[in-house]
Amino acid sequence: MKISRKWIEQLVDLNGVSDQDIATRLTMAGIEVESFENLSEKYNGFVVGSVMEVVKHPNADKLRLCQVDIAGEIKSIICGAPNVSAGQKVPVGLVGALVPHDQHDPDGKPFQLTRAKIRGIESEGMICSEYELALGDDKNGIMVFEEDAPTGKPLAEYLGMDDTIFEVSLTPNRADCLSHLGIARELSSAFSRKLNPKKPSLHETGEPIAKAAKVEVSDPELCPRYSARVVKGIKIGRSPRWLRVAVEKAGMRSINNVVDATNYVMLELGQPLHAFDLNLIEGHKIIVRRPHESEMKFATLDGKERALSSDMLMICDKDSTIAIAGVMGGANSEINPVTTDILIESANFSPSSVRRTSKKLGLSTEASYRFERGVDPNLTLAALDRVTEIIVQTGGGTVAQGVIDIASTKFAPRRIELHVDQVNRLLGTRLASGEIRRLLESIEIHCDKKSETIFVCFAPTFRGDLEREVDLIEEVGRLYGYEKIEEQHQTRLVFDTRFKETNNTEDLKGYLAGSGFNEIVTNSLQPTDVAGFHSESFVKIANPISEDMASLRTSLLPGALQVVKLNLSYGLKDLKLFEMGRIYSSNGGSNGESFAETEMLSILLTGSADPISFDRNGSEFDIFDLKTEVERLLKHLNLDNWDFIPYDSTREYKQVLKLFMNGSEVGILGQVSETALDKFSIKQGVYFAELNLAEILSARKKTNKFHPLPKFPFASFDLAFIVDSSTPVGSLINSLKSLAGNLFRDIYVFDIYSGSGIPEGKISVAFSVILGSDERTLNDGDIARFIENAESKLAKEFAAALRKQSTK
Amino acid sequence: MGMLEEIEKLKEEATASLAHIKTPDDAENFRLKFLSRRGSLAQLFEEMKQIPKEEKPGIGKLLNEVRTQLESEFESAREKSESEKKRELGRIDLSIPGRKRYIGRKHPLTQTAEEIKRIFTSIGFGTADGPEIEDDYHNFEALNFPPDHPARDMQDTFFVKPVQTKEGNETGKYVLRTHTSGVQIRVMENNKPPVRVIMPGRVYRNEAISSRSYCLFHQVEGLYVDKNVSLAELKGTITYFAKEFFGSGVKLRFRPSFFPFTEPSAEVDVNCFICSGKGCRICKYTGWLEIMGCGMVDPNVFKFVGYDEKEVSGYAFGMGIERITLLKYGIDDIRLFFENDVRFLNQF
Ligand SMILES: [Zn+2]
């Protein structure tokens, strides 16, 4: 909202207070000033000039040489405008002034006036057009002012631009500040200056209002108050400069004297007003009601047809709807150039009703914005008087005697008890009761003493947001100044197991980063087809920003591939990435929830396993690099019991392993399929693991007990078998493990070989086996016996042949 | 071939091989071939089991002598090979860079979130978590956002399409949470006071994506409810946090504001560390940067969760991790966080 300093100064004396002071004090009182601009700086070096004489330029047909009086000095100015003539009052830019728009520049850039010779004659300034002064679009000639414009007056002052405009951002609770009066009230409190509201004077010389118009409110719940005045015989026209400038400085468009007057009073007092052409109100009677079945279409004065619904409140005449209450008037009753008699509506409408209507219509106006937030129900009459005064002043006419005022109830200040000790308990202050009273009364909250420590306070009706004691406490804190409240520190330390974090990921993230993985954070909103690719039960957004973000992700894979795609586009092809984040399902599962969210961990490898170095050839990542990373991760978490089970390829993966822990599936890893990669135009192999983080973390042992170190050394030896190339190495390992029984300590595969010396269709698999015993040192005989048994066991189970001499 | 000849042959072969040991690898190959448990020498010892008893002492002695000799010669050849290697190293060009390896980092948002968490944990805050797909009650109503109230306009909301449940009913009104404040309600619903927790998490806003806003971001909220918690104490806690996070020179400003779920409410600004308060583009020429919202828990919220406002009072605060990270590093585009260009990630 734009607030004019000049306007405020009509309501409260701010002599000696700087713009910066105003901005700071408002902000610190909870009325945030986002910025402020001193408009007069824009017109430094411009004055009102009086054209004394105009002659043709001796050396140019289209130019005129003007003698312009700027009070005390006559300037010789060359002007090319066709409309310049002696006797005019005009805007004059003097040498050094910055002209806001250059008429000859396609972008209208500003330029600085210099002393210049034009066709041999010096020009000491410039007479400007509306466009050049950024006051309008007219480029066709110079601006001409009223005859009584004072010669020599600084232009800003004459135009009413000797002003500072504050851009104020209001929180939704402060409806009372949606006006200059509201802001002035805050400033009167902040600077301890008296507030001087305007007292309009009216001459009611017309007929009694009851003869001119009638009002009936048939829905008092949605319209607690409806007040109106009638003025007849007015002349509709352009508003005087002061009114136009005031409305425009506040960011609204000037329409005509009546509409501008209603907007002006709304900006001044906060009461939205609407003027109807009285002669377009059928039967001269206003009925406030909801629309009938047959009235579901309505043309608003912006020229659009609106679809109504039966819960909206309408202003109607005898026959039909003429305005949407509190939102916008209708084209059928609006003020037009031939209007002479008007009815001015000053009403109060239910905030939630106006809000619902405005939302449904997708139509927010200055009026609806204020009604939604709550307008003082006791403001209707004061606003009527003020607007009537201005209308008569600018358009003439006769004011009907009296006002129409239909109110469902008396609107009294709200009575709230305030306990001094509650104030100090909540704020952490030690304010005395007198101080509290002084603060509240500075913003017109009257306080009666009920006892030494209790006040009965009366919140004025313009502060509808003050309903409870705590609301008053906030006012006390705000007016006292948050900056004066001294910091206190909590000293009580409590150990609370209820809020101990069980699934802390800090260490795991550190581990992964240390292992060379970059952490990524990706969007959980995805296109519907992508979410649907990975799961059927996915969550859809009812009002997405775009189709690209219409559903919640069901896998971390697409987001990660998007990251690969982006980095590849910069030529970064070697990537190790991880992400921790949720996936979402519309299948809430067993615990009765509608939706499920699962914390996942993903790992991605692509590109070179060994990035370039001077002596080693980089090989590309493969599925075993991925398996290695997953195994390292599980070991890092002190897990010791898991199984990888190979699966058939899926839509997402072509080599797939599923990870099982304690019988349940907790993850999947594999080489990403071409189908999945094609969606991101990725041409290189990508290896991806997606693990259920919550389950993996919860599978960690709660306590880890120390195992005594072995007393006897382990025996380590190698052995190799020749088997059918289709034999799973994992099965061989399991078989050897079970054979070793409780002597088993560890086993590695150190060579898999086929080719020379190995029969066609066979492979040689070499193992390093480590055995140990808790009771004794194993001897050569134990080893020999193990090898002998292994030979016969594997021969039986896999038709494996022991290679007699293995080399390492 | 007799045993004696075999021994002699082995000795010759081994001595010849010894002369060729140049590198530690050669030495290891020699050891495997001749001296290991499966080496030629061990095999000869094995074969000795089969010779007539009377020959055993002589041959055994010979074998042992050969072994001792080979072992000691091997030992000196091995040592020599090691020192060869060291001398060779001296000739290597050490200006060659080390081998390139992957360097990983935590995401800058994680780094900020962990730092915030560390500070609050150190002064007694626990942590709590809740769903991102939140019902209207927890995201709005219980936080004192009445239906049809303009306060709901403060947050542009994504609504979730209802789905059929197993029982055939439609799910109620769900949204993607617009703040983590719903977790405050869940914490108080399920725990008696005192409670003191921070609540980090992902939240969503239905706003056009630009350099200044994204459809989601991350928050850390805090909540402390106990007997006699005051605004003064809230100021103390936030000031402590700001000094830990931004440095002890930081200046803070608490100014009144409005949130439906706190009363009184405040916005917290820190002095702009880019222009040190003189005014610049980042701080919109005010000299201050807004970093969080906070306030005293509104009594209506206590009513919703069944706390007695006469018994307890509390404060809540919330800050955006993206915003604080942007400010801390002077990053000018929020989208960089979610693009994950590794050249960006590697800077933090
Ligand atoms: Zn700055």
XYZ file of C-alpha atoms in Angstrom, chain A residues 27-30 32 34 171-173 352 355-356 359 372-373 425-428 468 470-471 473-474 478 482-490 492-494 496 498-501 504 506 509-510 513 516-525 539-545 549 552-553 563 566-567 570 572 574-578 582 584 586-587 589 594-595 597 606-616 621 716-717 780 787 804-805 808, chain B residues 32 37-38 43 96-97 99-107 109-110 114 117 123-124 126-127 129-133 148-154 157-161 163 166 171 174 176 187 191-192 194-197 202 204 206-207 209 214-216 218 224 226 228-233 235-237 239-240 253-258 263-266 286 290 296 298-300 309-313 337-343 345-346:
208
model
C 8.596 -0.808 10.826
C 9.454 -1.203 14.487
C 5.762 -0.893 15.339
C 4.961 -3.852 13.068
C 6.734 -2.739 7.618
C 9.530 -1.713 2.366
C 0.157 -8.141 7.827
C -3.423 -9.460 7.498
C -4.356 -8.556 11.082
C -15.714 -14.216 5.281
C -13.630 -13.367 0.861
C -15.530 -16.420 -0.381
C -12.145 -16.143 -4.289
C -12.012 -9.394 3.892
C -9.723 -8.058 6.566
C 4.919 -12.978 32.447
C 4.515 -13.288 28.691
C 6.833 -10.475 27.665
C 9.439 -11.105 30.360
C -8.322 -11.413 23.846
C -3.017 -11.798 24.656
C -3.848 -9.452 21.775
C -0.300 -7.888 25.513
C 1.079 -7.842 21.992
C 4.839 -3.574 20.289
C 10.626 -5.188 21.332
C 14.119 -3.742 21.219
C 13.766 -2.624 24.850
C 12.852 -6.074 26.137
C 15.972 -7.494 27.736
C 17.183 -10.921 26.637
C 16.910 -13.747 29.121
C 18.471 -17.168 28.931
C 17.060 -20.531 29.807
C 17.036 -25.313 33.073
C 18.561 -28.302 31.323
C 16.386 -31.366 30.970
C 14.270 -35.677 27.372
C 11.109 -38.364 23.906
C 12.822 -36.109 21.428
C 16.097 -37.917 20.935
C 16.800 -38.314 17.255
C 20.392 -39.182 12.584
C 24.807 -36.687 9.789
C 26.280 -38.293 4.984
C 29.782 -37.534 6.189
C 30.981 -37.540 1.207
C 33.778 -39.388 -2.837
C 30.035 -38.963 -3.279
C 28.523 -35.530 -3.825
C 25.224 -35.067 -2.059
C 22.367 -33.909 -4.278
C 18.972 -32.457 -3.335
C 16.291 -32.783 -6.006
C 12.701 -31.715 -6.562
C 10.120 -34.096 -5.141
C 7.535 -32.845 -7.642
C 0.200 -38.855 -5.151
C -1.216 -36.212 -7.506
C -1.369 -32.466 -6.958
C -4.768 -30.862 -7.520
C -3.365 -27.448 -8.481
C 0.131 -27.977 -9.919
C 2.273 -25.083 -11.161
C 5.369 -30.954 -11.372
C 5.090 -36.567 -6.008
C 8.075 -38.762 -6.756
C 21.230 -34.297 -12.374
C 22.585 -31.567 -16.475
C 26.197 -32.358 -15.597
C 28.574 -29.343 -19.097
C 31.092 -33.548 -16.513
C 32.391 -38.862 -14.068
C 29.967 -38.692 -11.176
C 29.477 -40.245 -7.786
C 26.262 -38.946 -6.230
C 24.028 -39.707 -3.288
C 11.405 -39.139 0.754
C 5.554 -40.847 -1.543
C -1.064 -42.887 -2.102
C -1.219 -46.301 -0.507
C -0.552 -49.157 4.157
C -4.026 -42.111 3.719
C -0.561 -41.593 2.353
C 6.246 -41.298 2.966
C 28.587 -43.197 -13.752
C 31.681 -42.606 -15.855
C 35.191 -43.596 -14.924
C 35.844 -45.676 -11.815
C 39.418 -44.387 -11.709
C 39.484 -40.861 -12.953
C 42.440 -40.053 -15.160
C 45.927 -40.386 -13.712
C 49.334 -40.547 -15.353
C 49.967 -44.241 -15.005
C 46.713 -46.136 -14.638
C 32.208 -48.118 -13.277
C 45.174 -68.444 5.401
C 45.506 -70.439 2.197
C 48.886 -78.185 8.118
C 40.899 -78.866 1.185
C 46.152 -78.795 -7.749
C 48.567 -75.919 -8.006
C 48.634 -66.139 -6.494
C 56.587 -68.841 -3.830
C 54.733 -74.219 1.865
C 53.881 -75.430 -1.637
C 57.933 -80.915 -2.033
C 53.855 -35.363 -11.343
C 50.536 -34.685 -9.575
C 46.300 -39.503 -8.817
C 42.893 -37.942 -9.193
C 40.200 -39.327 -6.911
C 36.555 -38.505 -6.340
C 35.971 -35.804 -3.740
C 32.491 -35.686 -2.257
C 30.722 -33.068 -0.202
C 27.570 -32.639 1.755
C 25.056 -30.430 -0.021
C 21.664 -27.023 2.430
C 22.659 -30.023 4.543
C 23.317 -29.485 10.407
C 20.688 -28.318 14.453
C 21.172 -25.783 24.275
C 18.792 -28.601 25.007
C 15.468 -32.380 20.796
C 14.211 -33.081 17.286
C 9.532 -34.884 12.412
C 6.211 -35.198 10.607
C 4.612 -35.889 7.237
C 5.004 -33.639 4.203
C 1.561 -34.621 2.959
C -12.004 -18.227 4.833
C -9.390 -16.113 6.565
C -6.966 -13.861 4.671
C -4.111 -15.309 6.721
C -4.369 -18.347 4.444
C -3.213 -16.117 1.596
C 0.153 -15.712 3.321
C -0.693 -23.929 -1.099
C -0.515 -27.119 -3.158
C -3.589 -29.270 -2.610
C -3.403 -33.035 -2.904
C -5.912 -34.841 -5.121
C -7.713 -40.802 -3.398
C -9.273 -49.296 0.919
C -9.348 -39.115 1.806
C -4.694 -32.828 2.329
C 1.695 -30.387 0.780
C 4.455 -32.858 19.145
C 3.497 -35.143 24.558
C 2.733 -33.373 27.788
C 7.494 -29.292 28.812
C 8.514 -29.779 25.203
C 11.589 -28.337 23.547
C 12.259 -29.428 19.986
C 10.891 -29.936 3.462
C 6.163 -26.527 -0.404
C 2.773 -22.928 -4.963
C 4.806 -20.058 -6.378
C 9.820 -20.721 -9.984
C 11.224 -22.346 -5.782
C 8.257 -24.672 -5.408
C 9.794 -26.165 -2.280
C 13.522 -26.443 3.754
C 9.614 -24.511 23.557
C 7.147 -24.790 29.691
C 6.868 -19.118 32.433
C 8.476 -19.035 29.013
C 8.627 -15.408 27.888
C 9.344 -13.227 24.887
C 12.514 -12.087 26.666
C 13.690 -15.679 26.700
C 15.010 -13.085 22.322
C 17.809 -14.629 24.364
C 17.632 -17.942 22.531
C 20.347 -14.035 19.887
C 22.488 -16.937 21.084
C 16.462 -6.536 15.288
C 13.124 -7.908 16.511
C 10.170 -6.151 14.985
C 6.478 -6.856 15.503
C 4.783 -8.978 12.886
C 1.883 -11.342 12.506
C 0.879 -13.810 19.627
C 2.871 -11.622 20.070
C 4.776 -12.288 16.847
C 8.058 -10.931 15.593
C 17.388 -1.155 4.379
C 15.095 -10.878 7.394
C 4.781 -16.670 21.624
C -1.046 -18.383 20.526
C -3.501 -19.513 23.254
C -5.821 -20.820 20.516
C -2.602 -21.569 28.707
C -2.731 -20.600 32.377
C -0.227 -23.312 33.262
C 2.255 -22.963 30.415
C 3.489 -20.524 27.845
C 20.445 -25.713 -4.941
C 18.198 -28.082 -6.859
C 20.122 -28.330 -10.128
C 23.108 -30.006 -8.448
C 25.746 -28.891 -10.914
C 28.815 -30.511 -9.343
C 30.844 -27.369 -10.030
C 28.342 -28.452 -5.092
C 32.124 -28.596 -4.964
